[in-house]
CSV table of C-alpha atoms and ligand atoms in Angstrom, one decimal:
chain,number,residue,atom,x,y,z
A,619,UNK,CA,0.0,0.0,0.0
A,620,UNK,CA,1.0,3.5,-0.7
A,621,UNK,CA,0.8,6.3,1.9
A,622,UNK,CA,0.6,10.0,1.0
A,623,UNK,CA,1.1,13.2,3.0
A,624,UNK,CA,-2.1,15.1,4.0
A,625,UNK,CA,-0.4,18.2,2.5
A,626,UNK,CA,0.7,16.8,-0.9
A,627,UNK,CA,-0.4,13.5,-2.6
A,628,UNK,CA,3.0,13.4,-4.4
A,629,UNK,CA,4.9,13.1,-1.1
A,630,UNK,CA,4.6,9.3,-0.7
A,631,UNK,CA,6.0,6.5,1.5
A,632,UNK,CA,5.6,2.8,2.2
A,633,UNK,CA,4.2,1.9,5.6
A,634,UNK,CA,7.7,1.0,6.9
A,635,UNK,CA,9.1,4.4,5.7
A,636,UNK,CA,6.2,6.2,7.4
A,637,UNK,CA,6.7,4.2,10.7
A,638,UNK,CA,10.4,5.2,10.7
A,639,UNK,CA,9.8,8.9,9.8
A,640,UNK,CA,6.8,9.7,11.9
A,641,UNK,CA,6.0,12.9,10.2
A,642,UNK,CA,6.1,13.4,6.4
A,643,UNK,CA,9.0,15.5,5.0
A,644,UNK,CA,6.6,18.3,4.1
A,645,UNK,CA,5.3,18.5,7.6
A,646,UNK,CA,2.1,16.7,6.8
A,647,UNK,CA,0.8,13.4,8.3
A,648,UNK,CA,0.8,10.1,6.4
A,649,UNK,CA,-2.6,8.7,5.4
A,650,UNK,CA,-3.5,5.8,3.0
A,651,UNK,CA,-3.7,6.9,-0.6
A,652,UNK,CA,-6.8,4.7,-0.9
A,653,UNK,CA,-8.4,2.6,1.8
A,654,UNK,CA,-8.8,-1.2,1.4
A,655,UNK,CA,-12.4,-2.5,1.4
A,656,UNK,CA,-13.1,-5.5,3.5
A,657,UNK,CA,-16.5,-7.1,4.2
A,658,UNK,CA,-17.6,-8.8,7.4
A,659,UNK,CA,-17.2,-12.2,5.6
A,660,UNK,CA,-13.5,-11.4,5.0
A,661,UNK,CA,-12.7,-11.8,8.7
A,662,UNK,CA,-12.2,-15.2,10.4
A,663,UNK,CA,-15.0,-16.4,12.6
A,664,UNK,CA,-13.2,-15.8,15.8
A,665,UNK,CA,-12.9,-13.4,18.7
A,666,UNK,CA,-9.1,-13.7,18.7
A,667,UNK,CA,-7.6,-10.2,18.5
A,668,UNK,CA,-4.3,-11.1,16.8
A,669,UNK,CA,-6.1,-13.1,14.2
A,670,UNK,CA,-8.6,-10.3,13.4
A,671,UNK,CA,-5.8,-7.7,13.6
A,672,UNK,CA,-3.8,-9.6,11.0
A,673,UNK,CA,-6.8,-9.8,8.7
A,674,UNK,CA,-7.4,-6.0,9.0
A,675,UNK,CA,-3.8,-4.9,8.8
A,676,UNK,CA,-2.6,-7.2,6.0
A,677,UNK,CA,-3.8,-5.0,3.1
A,678,UNK,CA,-2.1,-2.0,4.7
A,679,UNK,CA,1.2,-3.9,4.8
A,680,UNK,CA,0.8,-5.5,1.4
A,681,UNK,CA,4.2,-5.3,-0.4
A,682,UNK,CA,5.9,-3.9,2.6
A,683,UNK,CA,9.2,-5.2,4.1
A,684,UNK,CA,7.3,-6.0,7.3
A,685,UNK,CA,4.4,-8.0,5.6
A,686,UNK,CA,5.9,-11.4,6.4
A,687,UNK,CA,6.4,-10.5,10.1
A,688,UNK,CA,3.0,-8.9,10.7
A,689,UNK,CA,1.5,-12.0,12.3
A,690,UNK,CA,4.4,-12.2,14.8
A,691,UNK,CA,4.2,-8.4,15.5
A,692,UNK,CA,0.4,-8.5,16.4
A,693,UNK,CA,0.8,-11.7,18.4
A,694,UNK,CA,3.5,-10.1,20.5
A,695,UNK,CA,1.9,-6.7,20.8
A,696,UNK,CA,-1.6,-7.7,21.7
A,697,UNK,CA,-0.9,-10.3,24.4
A,698,UNK,CA,-3.3,-8.9,27.0
A,699,UNK,CA,-7.1,-9.2,27.3
A,700,UNK,CA,-9.5,-6.6,25.8
A,701,UNK,CA,-12.9,-7.3,27.5
A,702,UNK,CA,-16.1,-6.0,26.1
A,703,UNK,CA,-18.3,-5.8,29.3
A,704,UNK,CA,-22.1,-5.5,29.1
A,705,UNK,CA,-23.3,-2.8,31.4
A,706,UNK,CA,-26.3,-2.9,33.7
A,707,UNK,CA,-28.2,-0.3,31.7
A,708,UNK,CA,-31.8,-0.6,30.4
A,709,UNK,CA,-30.5,-0.5,26.8
A,710,UNK,CA,-27.7,-2.4,25.1
A,711,UNK,CA,-24.5,-0.7,26.2
A,712,UNK,CA,-21.0,-2.1,26.8
A,713,UNK,CA,-17.7,-1.0,28.1
A,714,UNK,CA,-14.6,-1.7,25.9
A,715,UNK,CA,-11.8,-2.0,28.5
A,716,UNK,CA,-8.6,-0.9,26.8
A,717,UNK,CA,-6.6,-0.7,30.0
A,718,UNK,CA,-5.3,-4.2,30.6
A,719,UNK,CA,-1.8,-3.5,29.0
A,720,UNK,CA,1.4,-2.8,30.9
A,721,UNK,CA,0.7,0.8,31.7
A,722,UNK,CA,-3.1,0.5,32.0
A,723,UNK,CA,-4.2,2.8,29.2
A,724,UNK,CA,-5.1,2.3,25.5
A,725,UNK,CA,-1.8,3.9,24.4
A,726,UNK,CA,-0.2,0.5,25.1
A,727,UNK,CA,-1.7,-0.9,21.9
A,728,UNK,CA,-0.1,1.7,19.6
A,729,UNK,CA,3.2,1.8,21.5
A,730,UNK,CA,3.7,-1.9,21.6
A,731,UNK,CA,2.9,-2.4,17.9
A,732,UNK,CA,5.2,0.5,16.9
A,733,UNK,CA,8.0,-0.9,19.0
A,734,UNK,CA,7.6,-4.4,17.4
A,735,UNK,CA,7.8,-2.8,13.9
A,736,UNK,CA,10.7,-0.4,14.6
A,737,UNK,CA,12.7,-3.1,16.4
A,738,UNK,CA,12.4,-5.3,13.3
A,739,UNK,CA,13.1,-2.5,10.8
A,740,UNK,CA,16.2,-1.5,12.8
A,741,UNK,CA,17.7,-5.0,13.2
A,742,UNK,CA,20.1,-4.6,10.2
A,743,UNK,CA,21.3,-1.1,11.2
A,744,UNK,CA,24.7,-0.5,12.7
A,745,UNK,CA,23.7,2.8,14.5
A,746,UNK,CA,21.7,3.0,17.6
A,747,UNK,CA,18.1,4.2,17.0
A,748,UNK,CA,17.1,6.9,19.5
A,749,UNK,CA,13.5,7.5,20.1
A,750,UNK,CA,12.7,11.0,21.5
A,751,UNK,CA,9.3,11.4,23.1
A,752,UNK,CA,7.8,14.4,24.8
A,753,UNK,CA,5.0,13.5,27.1
A,754,UNK,CA,2.4,15.2,29.3
A,755,UNK,CA,1.8,12.0,31.2
A,756,UNK,CA,0.5,8.8,29.6
A,757,UNK,CA,2.3,8.5,26.2
A,758,UNK,CA,5.8,8.4,27.7
A,759,UNK,CA,5.1,5.5,30.1
A,760,UNK,CA,3.5,3.4,27.3
A,761,UNK,CA,6.4,4.1,24.9
A,762,UNK,CA,9.0,3.4,27.6
A,763,UNK,CA,7.3,0.1,28.5
A,764,UNK,CA,7.1,-0.9,24.9
A,765,UNK,CA,10.7,-0.2,24.0
A,766,UNK,CA,12.3,-1.3,27.3
A,767,UNK,CA,15.2,-3.8,26.7
A,768,UNK,CA,14.9,-3.7,22.9
A,769,UNK,CA,18.4,-4.2,21.6
A,770,UNK,CA,19.9,-1.4,19.4
A,771,UNK,CA,17.2,1.1,20.5
A,772,UNK,CA,17.3,3.8,23.2
A,773,UNK,CA,14.5,6.0,24.4
A,774,UNK,CA,14.7,9.5,25.9
A,775,UNK,CA,11.5,10.6,27.6
A,776,UNK,CA,11.0,14.3,28.3
A,777,UNK,CA,8.3,15.3,30.8
A,778,UNK,CA,7.5,18.6,32.6
A,779,UNK,CA,8.7,18.5,36.2
A,780,UNK,CA,5.9,18.8,38.7
A,781,UNK,CA,3.2,18.8,36.0
A,782,UNK,CA,2.5,15.0,35.8
A,783,UNK,CA,0.7,13.0,38.5
A,784,UNK,CA,2.7,11.1,41.0
A,785,UNK,CA,1.7,7.7,39.5
A,786,UNK,CA,2.4,8.9,36.0
A,787,UNK,CA,5.9,10.0,37.1
A,788,UNK,CA,6.6,6.6,38.6
A,789,UNK,CA,5.6,5.0,35.2
A,790,UNK,CA,8.0,7.4,33.4
A,791,UNK,CA,11.0,6.9,35.7
A,792,UNK,CA,10.9,3.2,36.8
A,793,UNK,CA,12.8,1.8,33.8
A,794,UNK,CA,16.6,2.4,33.6
A,795,UNK,CA,18.5,0.4,31.0
A,796,UNK,CA,17.9,1.7,27.5
A,797,UNK,CA,15.3,4.3,28.8
A,798,UNK,CA,16.4,7.7,30.0
A,799,UNK,CA,13.8,9.8,31.7
A,800,UNK,CA,14.4,13.5,31.8
A,801,UNK,CA,12.4,15.8,34.1
A,802,UNK,CA,12.5,19.1,32.3
A,803,UNK,CA,12.3,22.4,34.1
A,804,UNK,CA,9.5,23.7,32.0
A,805,UNK,CA,6.1,22.9,30.5
A,806,UNK,CA,4.9,20.2,28.1
A,807,UNK,CA,5.3,22.7,25.2
A,808,UNK,CA,9.0,23.1,26.2
A,809,UNK,CA,9.5,19.4,26.0
A,810,UNK,CA,7.9,19.3,22.6
A,811,UNK,CA,10.1,22.2,21.5
A,812,UNK,CA,13.3,20.4,22.7
A,813,UNK,CA,12.4,17.3,20.6
A,814,UNK,CA,11.8,19.5,17.5
A,815,UNK,CA,15.1,21.3,18.1
A,816,UNK,CA,17.0,18.1,18.5
A,817,UNK,CA,15.6,16.8,15.2
A,818,UNK,CA,16.6,20.0,13.4
A,819,UNK,CA,20.1,20.0,14.9
A,820,UNK,CA,22.7,18.6,12.4
A,821,UNK,CA,25.2,17.6,15.1
A,822,UNK,CA,22.6,15.4,16.9
A,823,UNK,CA,21.5,13.7,13.6
A,824,UNK,CA,25.1,13.1,12.6
A,825,UNK,CA,25.7,10.6,15.4
A,826,UNK,CA,22.5,8.7,15.7
A,827,UNK,CA,19.3,7.8,13.9
A,828,UNK,CA,16.5,9.7,15.5
A,829,UNK,CA,12.8,8.8,15.5
A,830,UNK,CA,9.7,9.9,17.4
A,831,UNK,CA,6.9,7.9,18.8
A,832,UNK,CA,4.2,10.5,19.3
A,833,UNK,CA,0.6,10.1,18.3
A,834,UNK,CA,1.1,11.4,14.8
A,835,UNK,CA,2.9,8.2,13.8
A,836,UNK,CA,0.7,6.1,11.7
A,837,UNK,CA,2.2,3.1,13.5
A,838,UNK,CA,0.0,4.0,16.5
A,839,UNK,CA,-3.2,4.5,14.6
A,840,UNK,CA,-3.4,1.3,12.6
A,841,UNK,CA,-3.1,-1.0,15.7
A,842,UNK,CA,-5.8,1.0,17.5
A,843,UNK,CA,-8.2,0.2,14.7
A,844,UNK,CA,-7.9,-3.5,15.6
A,845,UNK,CA,-10.0,-3.3,18.8
A,846,UNK,CA,-12.7,-1.6,16.8
A,847,UNK,CA,-12.6,-4.5,14.4
A,848,UNK,CA,-12.9,-7.0,17.2
A,849,UNK,CA,-15.6,-5.3,19.2
A,850,UNK,CA,-17.8,-4.2,16.2
A,851,UNK,CA,-17.7,-7.8,14.7
A,852,UNK,CA,-18.6,-9.2,18.2
A,853,UNK,CA,-21.5,-6.8,18.4
A,854,UNK,CA,-22.7,-7.4,14.9
A,855,UNK,CA,-22.5,-11.2,15.3
A,856,UNK,CA,-24.5,-11.0,18.6
A,857,UNK,CA,-27.2,-8.5,17.5
A,858,UNK,CA,-27.1,-8.2,13.7
A,859,UNK,CA,-26.8,-4.5,14.2
A,860,UNK,CA,-24.0,-1.9,13.7
A,861,UNK,CA,-21.9,-1.0,16.8
A,862,UNK,CA,-22.0,2.6,17.8
A,863,UNK,CA,-19.1,4.2,19.7
A,864,UNK,CA,-18.4,7.0,22.2
A,865,UNK,CA,-14.7,7.7,22.2
A,866,UNK,CA,-13.0,9.9,24.9
A,867,UNK,CA,-10.9,12.2,22.7
A,868,UNK,CA,-8.0,14.7,22.8
A,869,UNK,CA,-5.5,14.5,19.9
A,870,UNK,CA,-8.2,12.5,18.0
A,871,UNK,CA,-5.9,9.5,17.4
A,872,UNK,CA,-8.2,6.9,19.0
A,873,UNK,CA,-11.3,8.2,17.3
A,874,UNK,CA,-9.5,8.4,13.9
A,875,UNK,CA,-8.7,4.7,14.2
A,876,UNK,CA,-12.4,4.0,14.6
A,877,UNK,CA,-13.3,6.2,11.6
A,878,UNK,CA,-10.7,4.3,9.5
A,879,UNK,CA,-12.1,0.9,10.6
A,880,UNK,CA,-15.6,2.0,9.5
A,881,UNK,CA,-14.2,3.3,6.2
A,882,UNK,CA,-12.6,-0.1,5.5
A,883,UNK,CA,-16.0,-1.7,6.0
A,884,UNK,CA,-16.4,-2.8,9.6
A,885,UNK,CA,-20.0,-2.8,10.9
A,886,UNK,CA,-19.8,0.5,12.7
A,887,UNK,CA,-22.6,3.1,12.9
A,888,UNK,CA,-22.3,6.4,14.7
A,889,UNK,CA,-19.1,7.6,16.1
A,890,UNK,CA,-19.4,10.2,18.9
A,891,UNK,CA,-16.4,12.0,20.4
A,892,UNK,CA,-16.5,12.8,24.1
A,893,UNK,CA,-14.3,15.9,25.0
A,894,UNK,CA,-13.5,17.6,28.3
A,895,UNK,CA,-13.8,21.4,28.5
A,896,UNK,CA,-11.3,21.8,25.6
A,897,UNK,CA,-13.8,22.8,23.0
A,898,UNK,CA,-11.7,23.3,19.8
A,899,UNK,CA,-13.4,20.4,18.0
A,900,UNK,CA,-16.9,20.8,19.3
A,901,UNK,CA,-16.8,24.5,18.4
A,902,UNK,CA,-15.6,23.6,14.9
A,903,UNK,CA,-18.4,21.0,14.5
A,904,UNK,CA,-21.0,23.6,15.3
A,905,UNK,CA,-19.5,26.6,13.5
A,906,UNK,CA,-17.3,25.3,10.7
A,907,UNK,CA,-14.5,27.6,12.0
A,908,UNK,CA,-11.3,25.9,12.9
A,909,UNK,CA,-9.7,27.8,15.8
A,910,UNK,CA,-7.0,26.0,17.7
A,911,UNK,CA,-6.2,27.5,21.1
A,912,UNK,CA,-4.1,26.9,24.2
A,913,UNK,CA,-5.2,23.8,26.2
A,914,UNK,CA,-7.1,24.0,29.5
A,915,UNK,CA,-6.3,21.8,32.5
A,916,UNK,CA,-9.1,19.5,33.4
A,917,UNK,CA,-9.7,16.3,35.4
A,918,UNK,CA,-9.5,14.3,32.2
A,919,UNK,CA,-5.9,15.5,31.7
A,920,UNK,CA,-4.9,13.1,28.9
A,921,UNK,CA,-7.4,14.9,26.8
A,922,UNK,CA,-6.2,18.4,27.5
A,923,UNK,CA,-5.5,19.3,23.9
A,924,UNK,CA,-6.3,22.7,22.3
A,925,UNK,CA,-4.8,22.0,18.9
A,926,UNK,CA,-5.5,18.3,18.1
A,927,UNK,CA,-2.9,17.1,15.6
A,928,UNK,CA,-5.0,14.4,14.0
A,929,UNK,CA,-7.7,16.9,12.9
A,930,UNK,CA,-5.5,17.3,9.8
A,931,UNK,CA,-6.1,13.6,9.0
A,932,UNK,CA,-9.9,13.8,9.7
A,933,UNK,CA,-10.2,16.9,7.5
A,934,UNK,CA,-8.1,15.3,4.7
A,935,UNK,CA,-10.6,12.4,4.7
A,936,UNK,CA,-13.7,14.8,4.8
A,937,UNK,CA,-12.5,18.2,3.5
A,938,UNK,CA,-16.0,19.6,3.5
A,939,UNK,CA,-17.3,20.6,6.9
A,940,UNK,CA,-20.9,19.7,5.8
A,941,UNK,CA,-19.7,16.1,5.1
A,942,UNK,CA,-17.5,15.8,8.1
A,943,UNK,CA,-20.4,16.6,10.6
A,944,UNK,CA,-22.4,13.8,9.0
A,945,UNK,CA,-19.5,11.4,9.8
A,946,UNK,CA,-18.7,12.2,13.4
A,947,UNK,CA,-20.2,14.2,16.2
A,948,UNK,CA,-18.8,15.4,19.6
A,949,UNK,CA,-19.9,16.7,23.0
A,950,UNK,CA,-18.0,18.5,25.7
A,951,UNK,CA,-18.1,17.5,29.4
A,952,UNK,CA,-17.2,19.8,32.3
A,953,UNK,CA,-15.2,18.8,35.4
A,954,UNK,CA,-18.3,18.9,37.6
A,955,UNK,CA,-20.1,16.6,35.2
A,956,UNK,CA,-17.1,14.2,35.2
A,957,UNK,CA,-17.2,14.0,39.0
A,958,UNK,CA,-21.0,13.5,39.1
A,959,UNK,CA,-20.8,10.8,36.5
A,960,UNK,CA,-18.1,8.9,38.3
A,961,UNK,CA,-20.3,8.8,41.3
A,962,UNK,CA,-23.4,7.8,39.4
A,963,UNK,CA,-21.6,5.0,37.5
A,964,UNK,CA,-20.3,3.6,40.7
A,965,UNK,CA,-23.7,3.6,42.3
A,966,UNK,CA,-25.9,2.4,39.5
A,967,UNK,CA,-23.6,0.4,37.2
A,968,UNK,CA,-21.1,-0.8,39.8
A,969,UNK,CA,-18.3,0.4,37.6
A,970,UNK,CA,-15.4,2.6,38.7
A,971,UNK,CA,-14.6,4.8,35.8
A,972,UNK,CA,-11.5,6.9,35.1
A,973,UNK,CA,-12.2,10.6,34.4
A,974,UNK,CA,-11.7,10.1,30.6
A,975,UNK,CA,-14.1,7.2,30.4
A,976,UNK,CA,-16.6,9.2,32.6
A,977,UNK,CA,-16.8,11.7,29.7
A,978,UNK,CA,-18.0,8.9,27.5
A,979,UNK,CA,-20.6,7.8,30.1
A,980,UNK,CA,-21.9,11.4,30.4
A,981,UNK,CA,-22.2,11.7,26.6
A,982,UNK,CA,-24.2,8.4,26.5
A,983,UNK,CA,-26.8,10.0,28.9
A,984,UNK,CA,-27.2,12.9,26.4
A,985,UNK,CA,-28.1,10.7,23.4
A,986,UNK,CA,-31.7,10.5,22.3
A,987,UNK,CA,-34.0,7.6,23.1
A,988,UNK,CA,-33.9,6.6,19.4
A,989,UNK,CA,-30.1,6.5,19.5
A,990,UNK,CA,-29.9,4.5,22.7
A,991,UNK,CA,-32.2,1.9,21.2
A,992,UNK,CA,-29.1,0.7,19.3
A,993,UNK,CA,-26.0,-1.1,20.7
A,994,UNK,CA,-23.5,1.4,22.0
A,995,UNK,CA,-19.9,0.9,23.1
A,996,UNK,CA,-18.2,3.2,25.6
A,997,UNK,CA,-14.5,3.2,25.1
A,998,UNK,CA,-12.7,2.9,28.4
A,999,UNK,CA,-9.3,4.5,27.8
A,1000,UNK,CA,-7.6,4.1,31.2
A,1001,UNK,CA,-7.8,2.2,34.4
A,1002,UNK,CA,-9.3,4.3,37.3
A,1003,UNK,CA,-6.3,3.3,39.5
A,1004,UNK,CA,-4.1,5.7,37.4
A,1005,UNK,CA,-6.1,8.6,38.8
A,1006,UNK,CA,-6.6,7.9,42.5
A,1007,UNK,CA,-6.5,11.6,43.6
A,1008,UNK,CA,-9.6,12.2,41.6
A,1009,UNK,CA,-11.5,8.9,41.7
A,1010,UNK,CA,-11.1,7.6,45.2
A,1011,UNK,CA,-12.7,10.5,47.1
A,1012,UNK,CA,-15.7,10.3,44.7
A,1013,UNK,CA,-16.3,6.6,45.0
A,1014,UNK,CA,-15.4,6.4,48.7
A,1015,UNK,CA,-13.0,3.5,48.5
A,1016,UNK,CA,-9.5,2.7,47.4
A,1017,UNK,CA,-9.2,1.5,43.8
A,1018,UNK,CA,-7.2,-1.7,43.5
A,1019,UNK,CA,-4.1,-1.3,41.3
A,1020,UNK,CA,-3.8,-4.0,38.6
A,1021,UNK,CA,-0.7,-6.2,39.2
A,1022,UNK,CA,1.3,-5.2,36.1
A,1023,UNK,CA,0.9,-1.5,37.1
A,1024,UNK,CA,1.6,-2.3,40.8
A,1025,UNK,CA,4.9,-3.8,39.8
A,1026,UNK,CA,6.0,-0.7,37.9
A,1027,UNK,CA,5.0,1.5,40.8
A,1028,UNK,CA,7.2,-0.5,43.1
A,1029,UNK,CA,10.4,0.0,41.2
A,1030,UNK,CA,13.0,2.7,42.2
A,1031,UNK,CA,12.9,6.1,40.5
A,1032,UNK,CA,15.7,6.8,37.9
A,1033,UNK,CA,15.6,10.4,36.6
A,1034,UNK,CA,17.8,13.0,35.0
A,1035,UNK,CA,16.9,16.6,35.7
A,1036,UNK,CA,17.5,19.0,32.9
A,1037,UNK,CA,16.9,22.7,32.0
A,1038,UNK,CA,14.6,23.4,29.0
A,1039,UNK,CA,17.5,24.0,26.7
A,1040,UNK,CA,18.8,22.1,23.8
A,1041,UNK,CA,22.4,22.1,25.2
A,1042,UNK,CA,21.1,20.2,28.3
A,1043,UNK,CA,19.4,17.6,26.1
A,1044,UNK,CA,22.5,17.2,24.0
A,1045,UNK,CA,24.5,16.6,27.1
A,1046,UNK,CA,22.1,13.6,27.8
A,1047,UNK,CA,22.5,12.4,24.3
A,1048,UNK,CA,26.4,12.6,24.4
B,1957,LIG,C1,-4.4,9.8,25.2
B,1957,LIG,C2,-5.6,9.6,26.0
B,1957,LIG,C3,-6.9,10.0,25.5
B,1957,LIG,C4,-7.0,10.8,24.2
B,1957,LIG,O1,-6.8,10.0,23.1
B,1957,LIG,P1,-6.5,10.7,21.7
B,1957,LIG,O2,-6.1,9.6,20.8
B,1957,LIG,O3,-5.4,11.7,21.9
B,1957,LIG,O4,-7.7,11.4,21.3
B,1957,LIG,C5,-8.0,9.7,26.3
B,1957,LIG,N1,-7.9,9.0,27.4
B,1957,LIG,C6,-6.7,8.6,27.9
B,1957,LIG,C7,-6.7,7.9,29.2
B,1957,LIG,C8,-5.5,8.9,27.2
B,1957,LIG,O5,-4.4,8.4,27.7
C-alpha cells in the first residue's frame, strides 16, 4: 500500500518508511492513498484479537518489508485481554476496556505495535536508534514500557517536572537500562520544542538515527483500529446491528482509528467523540470555523489538547465541513459533570470509571432515546487506578491497582533533571 502526505499527494511512502519517519518531510501526516475495502465475511469467525488484527492490517502492509512479520508483530503486541463488558443499563451498552496492558491505558496498543515494527526494521542497522518522546503523562510511560530492553534502541522521555501526576511520574521513571527519563524544568510545550530542536540539529543527527513515537505516527493509529474491528464484529454477530461508539478524545488518534475501521467496511454506525472542556473540536463541528487554542487543564488530563494534531487527517478524509459533521459528532463535558458521572456510574452500574471514560458515560446519557435503542460501546481509555487523587474521594473506596501496574509503581525512580535548553538535552545524548 502507498501512503501519502495530507499536504501533498505526491509526497509518498511505504508503511515502513512512514513508521520510521513519523511525520512526512513536508510537515504533513501520512494517510493511506486509498483505503482497502473488507466485508464482514473477510474476517475469520473468531474473537481472537491477533487473528482479526492480521486480517485487518494485511492490506495496509501488502508489499511492505514487514508484511511477512506482521503475524508475529500483532501476536506479540496484543498479548493482553480486551474485555467488552455488558453494562447494567436498560438498553444495550457495553464498556470496551482498553486498560489491561502494561501501563493500564489504550496507548499500550499503539506503543507496543510500533515498538515491534521499529525493532524489526532496525535489526540490520549499525547505528543506535534513538526515540525521542515528549509527554504530558501517559504516552511516555506506554512508549518506555514498549521499548524497554529492545536491543539497538534507546528511548529518551522528556516530561515537565511537577506537572505530571505522582503515579504517572513513577511510570515514566521506573525503567533504567535503555530508557532515560528527563524531568524538564518547564512545560509540556518546552518538552515538545526540545524534541523538535534536536531533530533539526545537524550535530545530533550526525551521530544517531532519530525517531519519534508521538501520536502522529501512523504506527500507532493502525493497531488501535484492531480493537474496533474485534468489538464491532462481536456486536454485529451478537445482534445483527452496527456497533456505535463513544470515544474519549484529545488529539483524535483513537477516534480516527475508529473512523478508519468503519471506512474499511467494519460494521460501525455512529461515532461520537467525548471531550472535556477543551472545545476546539466541538466549536468547529457547530460553527465550521477551525480555531485552535491553548489547552485548559481538566480532570481528564490526557485529553487536555487545544490543537489536536489528527484533525489534519480527519479533514483530509472529509474536506467539507458539511460532510464531516455527518460522519462524526462530539460533545464537551465539564469537570463537575465528570465528578457526578463517576459517582453515578459507581452507584448504578457498579463500575469505577477513570475521568476520561466518565466523559463517554456522560455523553451516553445525552443521546436521544432513538439513538440509545441501538447497541453502544463506551470506550474505556484508562484504568481508574491511574487517577486515585480524583477517583477515590468520589467513589469512597480505594481503587485496587492492577498487578502489572503495581509492579512498575514499586520500582526505584531513575531520573535525570535538565533545564529546558537544547544544550542540556545534547549533554544527555552525548
Ligand atoms: C491519550 C488519551 C486520551 C485521548 O486520546 P487521543 O487519541 O489523543 O484522542 C483519552 N484518554 C486517555 C486515558 C488517554 O491516555
